[in-house]
XYZ file of C-alpha atoms in Angstrom:
684
model
C 0.000 0.000 0.000
C 1.542 3.389 -0.938
C 2.286 5.806 1.876
C -0.125 8.716 2.227
C 1.175 12.231 1.984
C 0.878 12.796 5.734
C 2.831 9.684 6.649
C 6.500 10.036 7.566
C 9.338 7.782 6.280
C 9.923 4.623 8.294
C 13.700 5.129 8.271
C 15.132 7.740 10.591
C 18.303 8.727 12.382
C 19.466 10.749 15.382
C 22.658 12.825 15.365
C 24.418 13.540 18.643
C 25.889 17.039 18.464
C 28.685 18.324 20.680
C 30.059 21.881 20.461
C 28.295 22.309 17.129
C 29.931 19.221 15.585
C 28.294 15.918 14.687
C 29.782 13.274 16.971
C 27.610 10.196 16.457
C 24.992 8.946 13.998
C 22.350 6.463 15.147
C 20.200 5.161 12.245
C 17.080 3.084 12.957
C 13.788 1.937 11.446
C 10.140 1.971 12.501
C 10.534 -1.510 14.003
C 12.948 -0.205 16.640
C 12.072 1.782 19.771
C 14.913 4.112 20.725
C 15.319 4.920 24.426
C 17.441 7.840 25.647
C 18.839 8.244 29.137
C 21.800 8.138 31.497
C 21.666 4.350 32.060
C 23.830 2.123 29.866
C 20.759 0.019 29.033
C 19.475 2.794 26.742
C 20.057 2.701 22.981
C 21.392 6.265 23.302
C 23.287 6.643 26.584
C 24.100 10.231 27.597
C 26.751 10.952 30.217
C 24.833 14.000 31.430
C 24.088 14.717 35.095
C 20.847 16.526 34.127
C 19.620 13.499 32.204
C 17.440 10.934 34.015
C 18.349 7.231 33.939
C 15.481 6.588 31.508
C 14.668 10.034 30.148
C 12.717 9.712 26.873
C 12.000 7.385 23.958
C 11.428 7.751 20.188
C 9.140 5.382 18.294
C 7.029 5.117 15.118
C 3.246 5.091 15.517
C 0.423 5.516 12.956
C 2.741 6.879 10.284
C 4.439 9.421 12.559
C 7.611 9.590 14.618
C 6.814 10.324 18.275
C 8.978 11.433 21.218
C 7.697 10.559 24.693
C 9.100 11.971 27.922
C 9.419 9.137 30.481
C 8.758 11.290 33.527
C 12.205 12.863 33.504
C 13.389 15.073 36.353
C 14.539 18.054 34.252
C 12.227 17.724 31.257
C 12.708 17.232 27.510
C 12.692 20.085 24.989
C 11.975 19.815 21.245
C 12.814 22.918 19.191
C 13.106 24.943 22.449
C 9.621 23.909 23.633
C 9.189 21.632 26.640
C 7.307 18.394 26.086
C 4.622 19.095 28.683
C 1.954 16.643 27.480
C 4.495 13.778 27.594
C 4.149 13.192 23.798
C 5.512 15.234 20.884
C 5.540 14.607 17.132
C 9.000 14.817 15.573
C 9.723 16.353 12.181
C 12.760 16.378 9.948
C 15.581 18.415 11.574
C 13.770 18.532 14.948
C 16.272 19.448 17.663
C 15.963 17.547 20.936
C 17.502 19.103 24.057
C 18.037 16.847 27.093
C 19.987 18.483 29.897
C 23.264 19.677 28.393
C 22.954 17.268 25.418
C 21.693 18.125 21.922
C 20.260 15.549 19.501
C 19.065 16.164 15.940
C 16.309 13.982 14.481
C 15.889 13.342 10.745
C 14.073 11.141 8.242
C 15.502 8.654 5.793
C 19.223 7.848 5.487
C 21.736 10.506 6.488
C 23.962 11.880 3.755
C 27.157 11.385 5.747
C 27.866 7.725 5.029
C 31.280 8.081 6.676
C 29.653 8.548 10.092
C 30.034 5.364 12.080
C 27.603 4.499 14.847
C 29.150 3.145 18.017
C 26.497 0.704 19.197
C 25.442 -0.198 22.730
C 26.374 -3.409 24.501
C 23.420 -5.395 23.180
C 24.127 -4.551 19.490
C 26.725 -5.757 17.000
C 29.620 -3.551 15.899
C 28.894 -0.917 13.254
C 29.055 -1.567 9.545
C 31.405 0.424 7.340
C 30.676 -0.169 3.659
C 27.832 -2.600 3.048
C 24.506 -3.331 4.708
C 25.065 -4.758 8.206
C 23.369 -7.358 10.350
C 22.933 -10.083 7.699
C 22.629 -13.700 8.808
C 24.632 -16.667 7.634
C 23.635 -18.264 4.343
C 22.103 -21.703 4.812
C 24.065 -24.517 3.167
C 22.911 -25.162 -0.382
C 22.467 -28.579 -1.864
C 25.808 -30.343 -2.061
C 27.612 -27.858 0.169
C 28.584 -30.401 2.796
C 30.175 -32.787 0.309
C 31.319 -30.529 -2.522
C 33.031 -27.818 -0.439
C 36.642 -28.776 0.095
C 39.548 -27.265 2.072
C 42.409 -26.501 -0.313
C 44.851 -24.958 2.196
C 44.880 -23.960 5.837
C 47.191 -22.441 8.447
C 46.997 -21.691 12.157
C 49.814 -19.101 12.266
C 50.902 -16.216 10.068
C 54.483 -15.161 9.530
C 53.557 -11.688 8.327
C 53.713 -10.181 11.814
C 57.043 -11.756 12.692
C 60.523 -10.273 12.251
C 63.959 -11.816 12.458
C 66.458 -11.133 15.236
C 67.552 -7.932 13.456
C 64.007 -6.602 13.326
C 63.701 -7.085 9.550
C 60.685 -8.741 7.942
C 60.790 -12.505 7.687
C 62.271 -13.777 4.449
C 59.072 -15.733 3.745
C 57.340 -12.423 3.021
C 59.046 -11.900 -0.342
C 55.902 -12.971 -2.204
C 53.849 -11.083 -4.765
C 52.009 -9.308 -1.958
C 55.318 -7.572 -1.299
C 56.485 -5.390 1.507
C 53.714 -2.906 0.774
C 51.156 -5.427 2.013
C 53.338 -6.178 5.035
C 53.546 -2.502 5.950
C 49.779 -2.167 5.550
C 49.331 -5.086 7.928
C 51.779 -3.568 10.421
C 50.004 -0.210 10.218
C 46.651 -1.855 10.896
C 48.198 -3.780 13.791
C 49.387 -0.548 15.402
C 46.009 1.067 14.882
C 44.453 -1.965 16.519
C 46.605 -1.462 19.591
C 45.372 2.118 19.828
C 41.745 1.009 19.725
C 40.763 2.922 16.550
C 38.407 0.250 15.277
C 36.911 2.327 12.444
C 40.346 2.951 10.909
C 41.269 -0.686 11.427
C 38.122 -1.982 9.733
C 38.430 0.354 6.739
C 42.134 -0.403 6.282
C 41.464 -4.121 6.654
C 38.668 -4.289 4.058
C 40.439 -2.080 1.517
C 43.764 -3.797 2.104
C 42.270 -7.264 1.718
C 40.578 -6.435 -1.600
C 43.682 -4.697 -2.950
C 46.301 -7.192 -1.786
C 44.474 -10.428 -2.572
C 42.514 -9.385 -5.643
C 39.307 -10.737 -4.094
C 35.932 -9.859 -5.607
C 34.272 -9.523 -2.205
C 35.242 -9.175 1.458
C 33.237 -9.194 4.670
C 33.753 -8.911 8.414
C 31.556 -11.043 10.692
C 31.507 -10.345 14.418
C 29.702 -11.473 17.531
C 27.576 -9.068 19.578
C 29.686 -7.248 22.140
C 27.798 -8.646 25.152
C 27.673 -12.283 23.963
C 28.984 -14.429 26.827
C 29.914 -17.457 24.727
C 31.394 -17.507 21.207
C 30.716 -21.177 20.628
C 27.384 -20.605 18.850
C 28.436 -20.071 15.238
C 24.953 -18.991 14.121
C 25.152 -15.914 16.361
C 27.820 -14.256 14.199
C 26.610 -11.238 12.165
C 27.876 -9.377 9.106
C 29.038 -5.906 10.143
C 31.111 -4.654 7.178
C 31.512 -5.699 3.548
C 32.683 -4.420 0.164
C 32.859 -5.815 -3.388
C 34.617 -5.018 -6.654
C 32.972 -4.575 -10.022
C 29.250 -5.233 -10.566
C 28.682 -7.739 -7.773
C 26.683 -7.918 -4.569
C 28.250 -9.409 -1.466
C 27.842 -13.203 -1.334
C 27.014 -14.236 2.242
C 29.153 -16.936 3.852
C 27.606 -20.375 4.446
C 26.987 -21.698 7.937
C 28.860 -24.930 7.194
C 32.084 -23.004 6.455
C 31.696 -21.017 9.668
C 31.359 -24.224 11.670
C 34.497 -25.591 10.006
C 36.502 -22.509 10.975
C 35.224 -22.753 14.549
C 36.141 -26.419 14.776
C 39.648 -26.005 13.378
C 40.375 -22.445 14.630
C 42.513 -21.948 11.525
C 42.423 -19.877 8.349
C 41.152 -22.080 5.525
C 40.903 -21.882 1.732
C 37.770 -23.460 0.238
C 36.421 -24.260 -3.209
C 32.626 -23.878 -3.488
C 31.135 -25.110 -6.806
C 27.685 -24.240 -8.165
C 26.972 -21.183 -6.010
C 24.178 -18.732 -6.885
C 25.882 -15.331 -7.181
C 24.017 -12.002 -6.984
C 25.001 -9.411 -9.589
C 23.830 -5.887 -10.364
C 21.564 -3.530 -8.441
C 18.500 -5.739 -9.041
C 20.201 -8.748 -7.444
C 20.134 -10.955 -10.542
C 21.567 -14.398 -9.924
C 23.963 -16.538 -11.878
C 25.535 -19.862 -11.035
C 29.277 -20.220 -10.687
C 32.183 -21.550 -8.653
C 33.607 -19.560 -5.770
C 37.108 -19.631 -4.331
C 36.621 -18.739 -0.613
C 39.153 -17.756 2.054
C 38.030 -17.451 5.686
C 40.193 -16.551 8.703
C 39.113 -16.472 12.364
C 39.438 -13.191 14.293
C 41.178 -14.444 17.428
C 42.299 -12.983 20.699
C 43.599 -14.979 23.671
C 42.257 -18.293 22.326
C 38.743 -16.871 21.825
C 37.130 -16.326 18.427
C 35.501 -12.906 18.081
C 34.456 -13.176 14.453
C 35.576 -13.988 10.910
C 37.231 -12.396 7.874
C 35.623 -13.639 4.664
C 37.116 -13.269 1.148
C 35.998 -14.811 -2.117
C 36.661 -14.580 -5.827
C 34.496 -15.714 -8.757
C 37.112 -15.177 -11.476
C 38.232 -18.352 -13.227
C 41.784 -17.064 -13.611
C 42.124 -16.026 -9.973
C 42.963 -18.522 -7.228
C 44.012 -17.665 -3.662
C 47.452 -18.938 -2.627
C 49.557 -19.284 0.551
C 50.484 -15.580 0.492
C 46.808 -14.637 0.512
C 46.163 -17.104 3.312
C 48.941 -15.671 5.508
C 48.011 -12.084 4.730
C 44.326 -12.601 5.567
C 45.135 -14.361 8.844
C 47.494 -11.501 9.756
C 44.725 -8.974 9.178
C 42.316 -11.157 11.207
C 44.733 -11.298 14.141
C 45.128 -7.541 13.836
C 41.390 -7.103 14.118
C 41.387 -9.428 17.131
C 43.678 -7.041 19.003
C 41.628 -4.037 17.842
C 38.329 -5.560 18.977
C 39.775 -6.588 22.324
C 40.938 -3.012 22.900
C 37.578 -1.625 21.844
C 35.724 -4.029 24.132
C 38.022 -3.025 26.959
C 37.169 0.601 26.266
C 33.468 -0.291 26.380
C 33.947 -1.969 29.740
C 35.811 1.070 31.037
C 33.037 3.301 29.680
C 30.427 1.122 31.401
C 32.390 1.330 34.654
C 32.642 5.083 34.221
C 28.884 5.275 33.641
C 28.285 3.232 36.779
C 30.640 5.473 38.722
C 28.847 8.542 37.418
C 25.527 6.972 38.387
C 26.807 6.421 41.908
C 28.074 9.990 41.956
C 24.694 11.164 40.700
C 22.922 9.231 43.445
C 25.310 10.768 45.958
C 24.651 14.216 44.511
C 20.928 13.610 44.887
C 21.517 12.802 48.543
C 23.795 15.804 48.885
C 21.040 17.916 47.342
C 18.963 17.044 50.388
C 21.834 18.385 52.468
C 21.848 21.589 50.435
C 18.159 22.064 51.269
C 19.229 23.128 54.765
C 18.681 26.703 53.704
C 19.161 29.685 55.947
C 21.412 32.606 56.718
C 20.114 33.293 60.204
C 22.362 33.030 63.239
C 20.243 30.128 64.546
C 20.852 28.063 61.396
C 24.526 28.993 61.362
C 24.804 27.438 64.828
C 22.951 24.323 63.618
C 25.261 23.940 60.588
C 28.291 24.269 62.830
C 26.931 21.531 65.108
C 26.263 19.286 62.106
C 29.885 19.518 60.951
C 31.179 18.900 64.461
C 28.865 15.938 65.027
C 29.617 14.365 61.634
C 33.286 13.680 62.341
C 32.728 11.299 65.275
C 30.745 8.166 66.088
C 28.786 9.477 69.082
C 25.006 9.218 69.257
C 23.196 12.419 68.305
C 19.817 13.532 69.648
C 18.016 15.924 67.286
C 15.206 17.878 68.905
C 12.649 20.287 67.549
C 8.997 20.829 66.740
C 7.234 18.799 64.090
C 8.115 19.939 60.583
C 11.408 21.707 61.303
C 13.440 19.200 59.254
C 14.949 16.821 61.810
C 15.370 14.043 59.235
C 17.107 16.511 56.931
C 19.571 17.282 59.724
C 20.186 13.541 60.196
C 20.888 13.089 56.466
C 23.281 16.028 56.516
C 25.199 14.461 59.440
C 25.411 11.125 57.617
C 26.533 12.640 54.292
C 29.246 14.680 56.016
C 30.509 11.685 58.005
C 33.063 8.996 57.078
C 30.082 6.619 56.698
C 28.575 8.569 53.789
C 29.273 5.742 51.306
C 27.359 3.287 53.502
C 23.637 2.915 54.107
C 21.439 5.419 55.895
C 18.415 3.560 57.264
C 15.496 5.683 58.499
C 12.590 4.496 60.640
C 9.731 6.315 62.355
C 9.049 4.673 65.708
C 5.601 6.274 65.912
C 4.514 4.724 62.590
C 4.936 1.111 63.795
C 2.901 -0.637 66.448
C 4.584 -1.493 69.735
C 4.344 -5.241 69.034
C 6.142 -4.964 65.690
C 8.724 -2.330 66.596
C 11.134 -4.840 68.171
C 10.951 -7.032 65.050
C 11.591 -4.026 62.820
C 14.629 -2.986 64.849
C 16.249 -6.354 65.570
C 14.639 -8.721 63.036
C 12.972 -12.076 63.660
C 13.373 -15.754 62.884
C 10.933 -17.801 60.864
C 8.014 -18.972 63.008
C 8.850 -16.700 65.942
C 5.289 -15.346 65.920
C 2.136 -15.530 63.864
C 2.855 -14.182 60.401
C 6.631 -14.678 60.606
C 6.817 -16.891 57.510
C 10.512 -16.287 56.883
C 13.606 -14.851 58.504
C 13.869 -11.071 58.417
C 16.853 -8.902 59.291
C 16.142 -5.756 61.301
C 17.133 -2.159 60.773
C 20.243 -2.574 62.926
C 21.613 -5.342 60.679
C 20.609 -3.464 57.519
C 22.500 -0.387 58.717
C 25.660 -2.268 59.667
C 28.752 -0.042 59.078
C 26.318 2.778 58.267
C 23.878 5.038 60.088
C 20.475 4.342 61.661
C 18.083 7.264 62.108
C 15.186 6.723 64.506
C 12.528 9.417 64.377
C 10.039 9.924 67.217
C 12.258 8.018 69.662
C 10.030 9.162 72.512
C 7.295 6.767 71.283
C 9.367 3.659 72.119
C 7.993 1.497 74.941
C 10.024 1.073 78.140
C 10.467 -2.673 77.616
C 12.069 -2.058 74.246
C 14.095 0.872 75.571
C 16.110 -1.526 77.756
C 17.137 -3.739 74.836
C 17.805 -0.698 72.695
C 20.081 0.733 75.407
C 22.137 -2.492 75.552
C 22.760 -2.345 71.806
C 23.805 1.300 72.063
C 26.306 0.276 74.727
C 27.875 -2.156 72.241
C 26.254 -5.386 73.416
C 25.178 -8.103 71.000
C 21.491 -8.775 70.386
C 19.326 -11.617 69.107
C 16.552 -11.588 66.571
C 13.044 -12.144 67.896
C 12.712 -15.895 68.346
C 16.426 -16.504 67.757
C 19.369 -17.450 69.946
C 22.337 -16.393 67.796
C 24.176 -13.299 69.001
C 24.577 -10.524 66.452
C 27.016 -7.637 66.759
C 26.837 -4.615 64.464
C 28.717 -1.373 63.912
C 26.001 1.261 63.625
C 25.905 4.944 64.419
C 22.529 5.955 65.843
C 20.878 9.310 65.252
C 17.613 9.887 67.121
C 14.989 12.613 66.884
C 11.959 13.634 68.903
C 9.449 16.459 69.192
C 8.665 15.563 72.798
C 10.013 17.081 76.009
C 12.109 14.086 77.062
C 13.018 15.677 80.407
C 9.327 15.730 81.240
C 8.932 12.158 79.969
C 11.802 11.023 82.215
C 10.360 12.856 85.235
C 6.977 11.191 84.738
C 8.538 7.724 84.330
C 7.706 7.166 80.639
C 11.295 7.310 79.349
C 14.396 5.703 80.879
C 16.775 8.272 82.291
C 19.852 6.147 81.405
C 18.704 5.916 77.778
C 18.068 9.665 77.739
C 21.645 10.411 78.780
C 23.000 7.766 76.351
C 21.153 9.380 73.447
C 22.064 12.896 74.482
C 25.820 12.559 73.955
C 25.487 15.227 71.289
C 22.357 17.343 71.007
C 21.137 19.527 68.173
C 18.070 21.673 68.765
C 16.498 22.776 65.488
C 14.794 26.171 65.877
C 11.186 26.550 64.684
C 10.610 28.611 61.586
C 9.133 31.531 63.554
C 12.503 31.866 65.349
C 14.302 32.357 62.031
C 11.960 34.669 60.132
C 14.825 36.038 58.029
C 15.097 32.588 56.390
C 11.454 32.511 55.255
C 12.032 34.449 51.967
C 14.922 32.131 51.049
C 12.872 29.022 51.759
C 9.828 30.393 49.949
C 11.874 31.154 46.803
C 13.498 27.717 46.987
C 10.165 25.871 47.127
C 8.691 28.140 44.443
C 11.537 27.270 42.072
C 11.213 23.547 42.839
C 7.469 23.317 42.211
C 7.630 25.535 39.124
C 10.085 23.025 37.617
C 7.909 20.073 38.630
C 4.668 21.535 37.262
C 6.047 23.484 34.312
C 4.407 26.698 35.522
C 6.167 30.067 35.673
C 5.918 32.820 38.262
C 7.885 36.022 38.700
C 8.133 35.417 42.439
C 5.975 36.737 45.265
C 4.271 40.095 45.293
C 4.982 42.410 48.199
C 1.812 41.657 50.151
C 2.229 37.873 49.794
C 5.798 38.029 51.103
C 4.684 40.227 54.008
C 2.066 37.627 54.948
C 4.627 34.805 54.729
C 7.150 36.535 56.955
C 4.590 37.651 59.567
C 2.769 34.315 59.835
C 3.613 32.173 62.888
C 4.012 28.849 60.960
C 2.752 26.294 63.504
C 3.642 23.535 60.983
C 7.115 25.003 60.390
C 8.949 24.221 57.120
C 6.612 21.366 56.231
C 3.663 23.761 56.305
C 5.565 26.391 54.295
C 6.424 23.813 51.624
C 2.804 22.683 51.315
C 1.492 26.265 51.195
C 3.896 27.133 48.351
C 3.058 23.958 46.426
C -0.670 24.738 46.604
C -0.054 28.328 45.510
C 1.986 27.182 42.483
C -0.700 24.731 41.375
C -3.729 26.993 41.905
C -2.286 30.475 41.332
C -3.476 32.464 38.308
C -1.325 35.590 38.225
C 2.198 36.294 37.044
C 3.352 36.184 40.645
C 2.191 34.503 43.859
C -0.337 36.756 45.555
C -1.804 36.926 49.047
C -5.056 35.202 48.046
C -3.039 32.218 46.727
C -1.757 31.468 50.241
C -3.887 29.205 52.401
C -2.795 29.677 56.018
C -4.196 27.961 59.098
C -5.473 29.493 62.334
C -3.773 26.952 64.561
C -1.740 28.144 67.498
C 1.968 27.416 67.729
C 1.610 24.880 70.497
C 5.302 23.974 70.584
C 4.604 20.246 70.533
C 8.148 19.332 71.481
C 8.280 21.378 74.663
C 11.894 22.027 73.679
C 13.352 25.442 74.408
C 16.855 26.795 74.191
C 18.786 26.781 77.453
C 19.244 30.544 77.471
C 15.686 31.313 76.305
C 13.156 32.485 78.951
C 9.732 30.943 78.779
C 7.931 34.291 78.281
C 9.664 35.814 75.293
C 8.569 39.122 73.848
C 7.870 38.683 70.167
C 7.385 41.945 68.234
C 4.264 41.930 66.058
C 2.692 44.378 63.680
C -0.605 46.030 64.656
C -2.301 44.047 61.919
C -1.068 40.733 63.332
C -2.143 41.773 66.821
C -5.583 42.701 65.484
C -5.945 39.371 63.696
C -4.942 37.379 66.775
C -7.197 39.468 69.022
C -10.221 39.053 66.736
C -9.604 35.304 66.454
C -9.359 34.838 70.230
C -12.474 36.929 70.796
C -14.396 34.867 68.224
C -13.343 31.627 69.916
C -14.116 32.992 73.376
C -17.641 34.023 72.340
C -18.114 30.818 70.303
C -18.304 32.728 67.015
C -21.381 34.758 67.959
C -20.543 37.596 65.580
C -23.056 40.046 67.052
C -21.529 39.681 70.528
C -17.993 39.793 69.086
C -18.703 43.025 67.175
C -20.212 44.583 70.309
C -17.222 43.441 72.398
C -14.750 44.877 69.865
C -16.729 48.076 69.455
C -17.131 47.756 65.667
C -20.003 47.225 63.253
C -21.033 43.697 62.303
C -20.256 44.413 58.631
C -16.784 45.622 59.608
C -16.215 42.387 61.525
C -17.241 40.334 58.477
C -14.760 42.199 56.287
C -11.925 41.655 58.755
C -12.739 37.938 59.084
C -12.598 37.620 55.295
C -9.442 39.700 55.030
C -7.524 37.663 57.579
C -8.906 34.321 56.355
C -10.251 33.409 59.796
C -12.122 30.139 60.011
C -14.177 28.528 62.722
C -12.173 25.792 64.440
C -14.408 25.053 67.450
C -18.088 24.265 67.818
C -20.548 25.542 70.432
C -20.865 23.181 73.343
């Protein structure tokens, strides 16, 4: 069926561009789905720290080429426009921008036939002259009996020299010293790992030196674990002289080469030969020379030569020359494969570095220029260098887990695991199992052995949030482990010793808990070797603009929306608000404003603030801070608080409230609306 005018060609290519120059050409067809990302499993792997592991893919659907963003972290741009709807139609010369990397998409076959595509691990090596990826030709009738080995050799003397460094005297054949020097040049190029130069020199040199009518290189896929399966070999480069098409090698000859591991000269009678552009066939005899591409006793592929001329027969010189070129290619391929392994290791190392950077990004989110946060940062650096237990205290939402991560990432254990667990999120009966593990059958539901958080964090760091929720019975066992004693899994009798640094956090007043008998005093002092008190957000108001801008930038990137920042009134509201939920509440308020805002900037009406009091859930106060602290407020804030308390005191009877405040009822309604006051209690 002819293609409609709107349909796009089913052949396409992607050019990787670096500094304005074309660095790599990746051709493909509609049957192939191209994935792009940082991971080595992708067809196009980009060593770019702004590229996600699996960033995007390109595929052919309903006559069109489509690019799909795979939920990337930093987005995909086509012709300077972000792919917001996840899908985007590609056109000829579409420019794809992923992080710092630029890719150019095009239809059909690229003009630059000299561009060689370096394939991924699961593909064969690139072709150079002819069409690549062909399979072996099945044996034709009579192949097994009629094909005979005329000559063979397991070693070539072309690469050897005498004691004076001169070429071996056996090389004075018609191939001459010119062929020897070509072989030596290719051998040196092979040592340097320039496989494209090696392959081109090998093919051209073989045709010129031997007078063959056709030559081909057959290789195994790079990631093939075993080279014993002869049918897995694939044609990756070929060239012919005169008006001939390349004649594919038969599988029976390949098996013979694999069995003997030698270069062999064959005579193949009655072979159907393809000639001309329309692949017409004629029957004739073929003189075939095949040499294994060897390296360290392993076969990596084959060199295939043949001639159909009646007056041309391969001889010993051709046999030695071809085997020399094959051994040259063996060294070249081994070097190239080694480079691929090094590149894969480098990619893995960069992935690990990227993961570490992502963790360090959490550390960088400790944002603040206030004196209070400067003291906290100083304590983090001091605490990170040792192994002592750290107790992190502060109200809910101040970022205690963030402080714990910062301590871990700045410590010598940063390359090890950081295991986090919230003691309040697990029932008392299961908390011991979560911490210390259990044996199979130790209790109902224990269907298999499970290691606890202590074992999982061995040589690393264990962060226990809400430590004040731990029962007293478990506190005793926990204290023994902190003192360095061994422990047993629930239901087990084998002693387990671990090397774990413990970081604990709480929003409770542990002194009060100890005084009332709910928390062991010895455990309290064992946890409080080092103590970091994280100030609430209202104690560091100068950091609120920095945090607000940080969260605005984050959620704009996540949602694709754009704002010019906060208007003056919105920022005044943010800095004057008491933030009972601390940084967690600020983050959620900004996220909602980004999603629901309509203006060019975040405005006051976009901010949804609560009327909750700052109860100070932790009961934690600084040592030098008096309990009754004067906090300067604007008249507007005082009015809002006074109206809210009066409303609650009079159970939201607005007539009584207006009379008590000495204002009109309509004025009260306007002030309630202006300050966003909501009823939080009900009449009794």
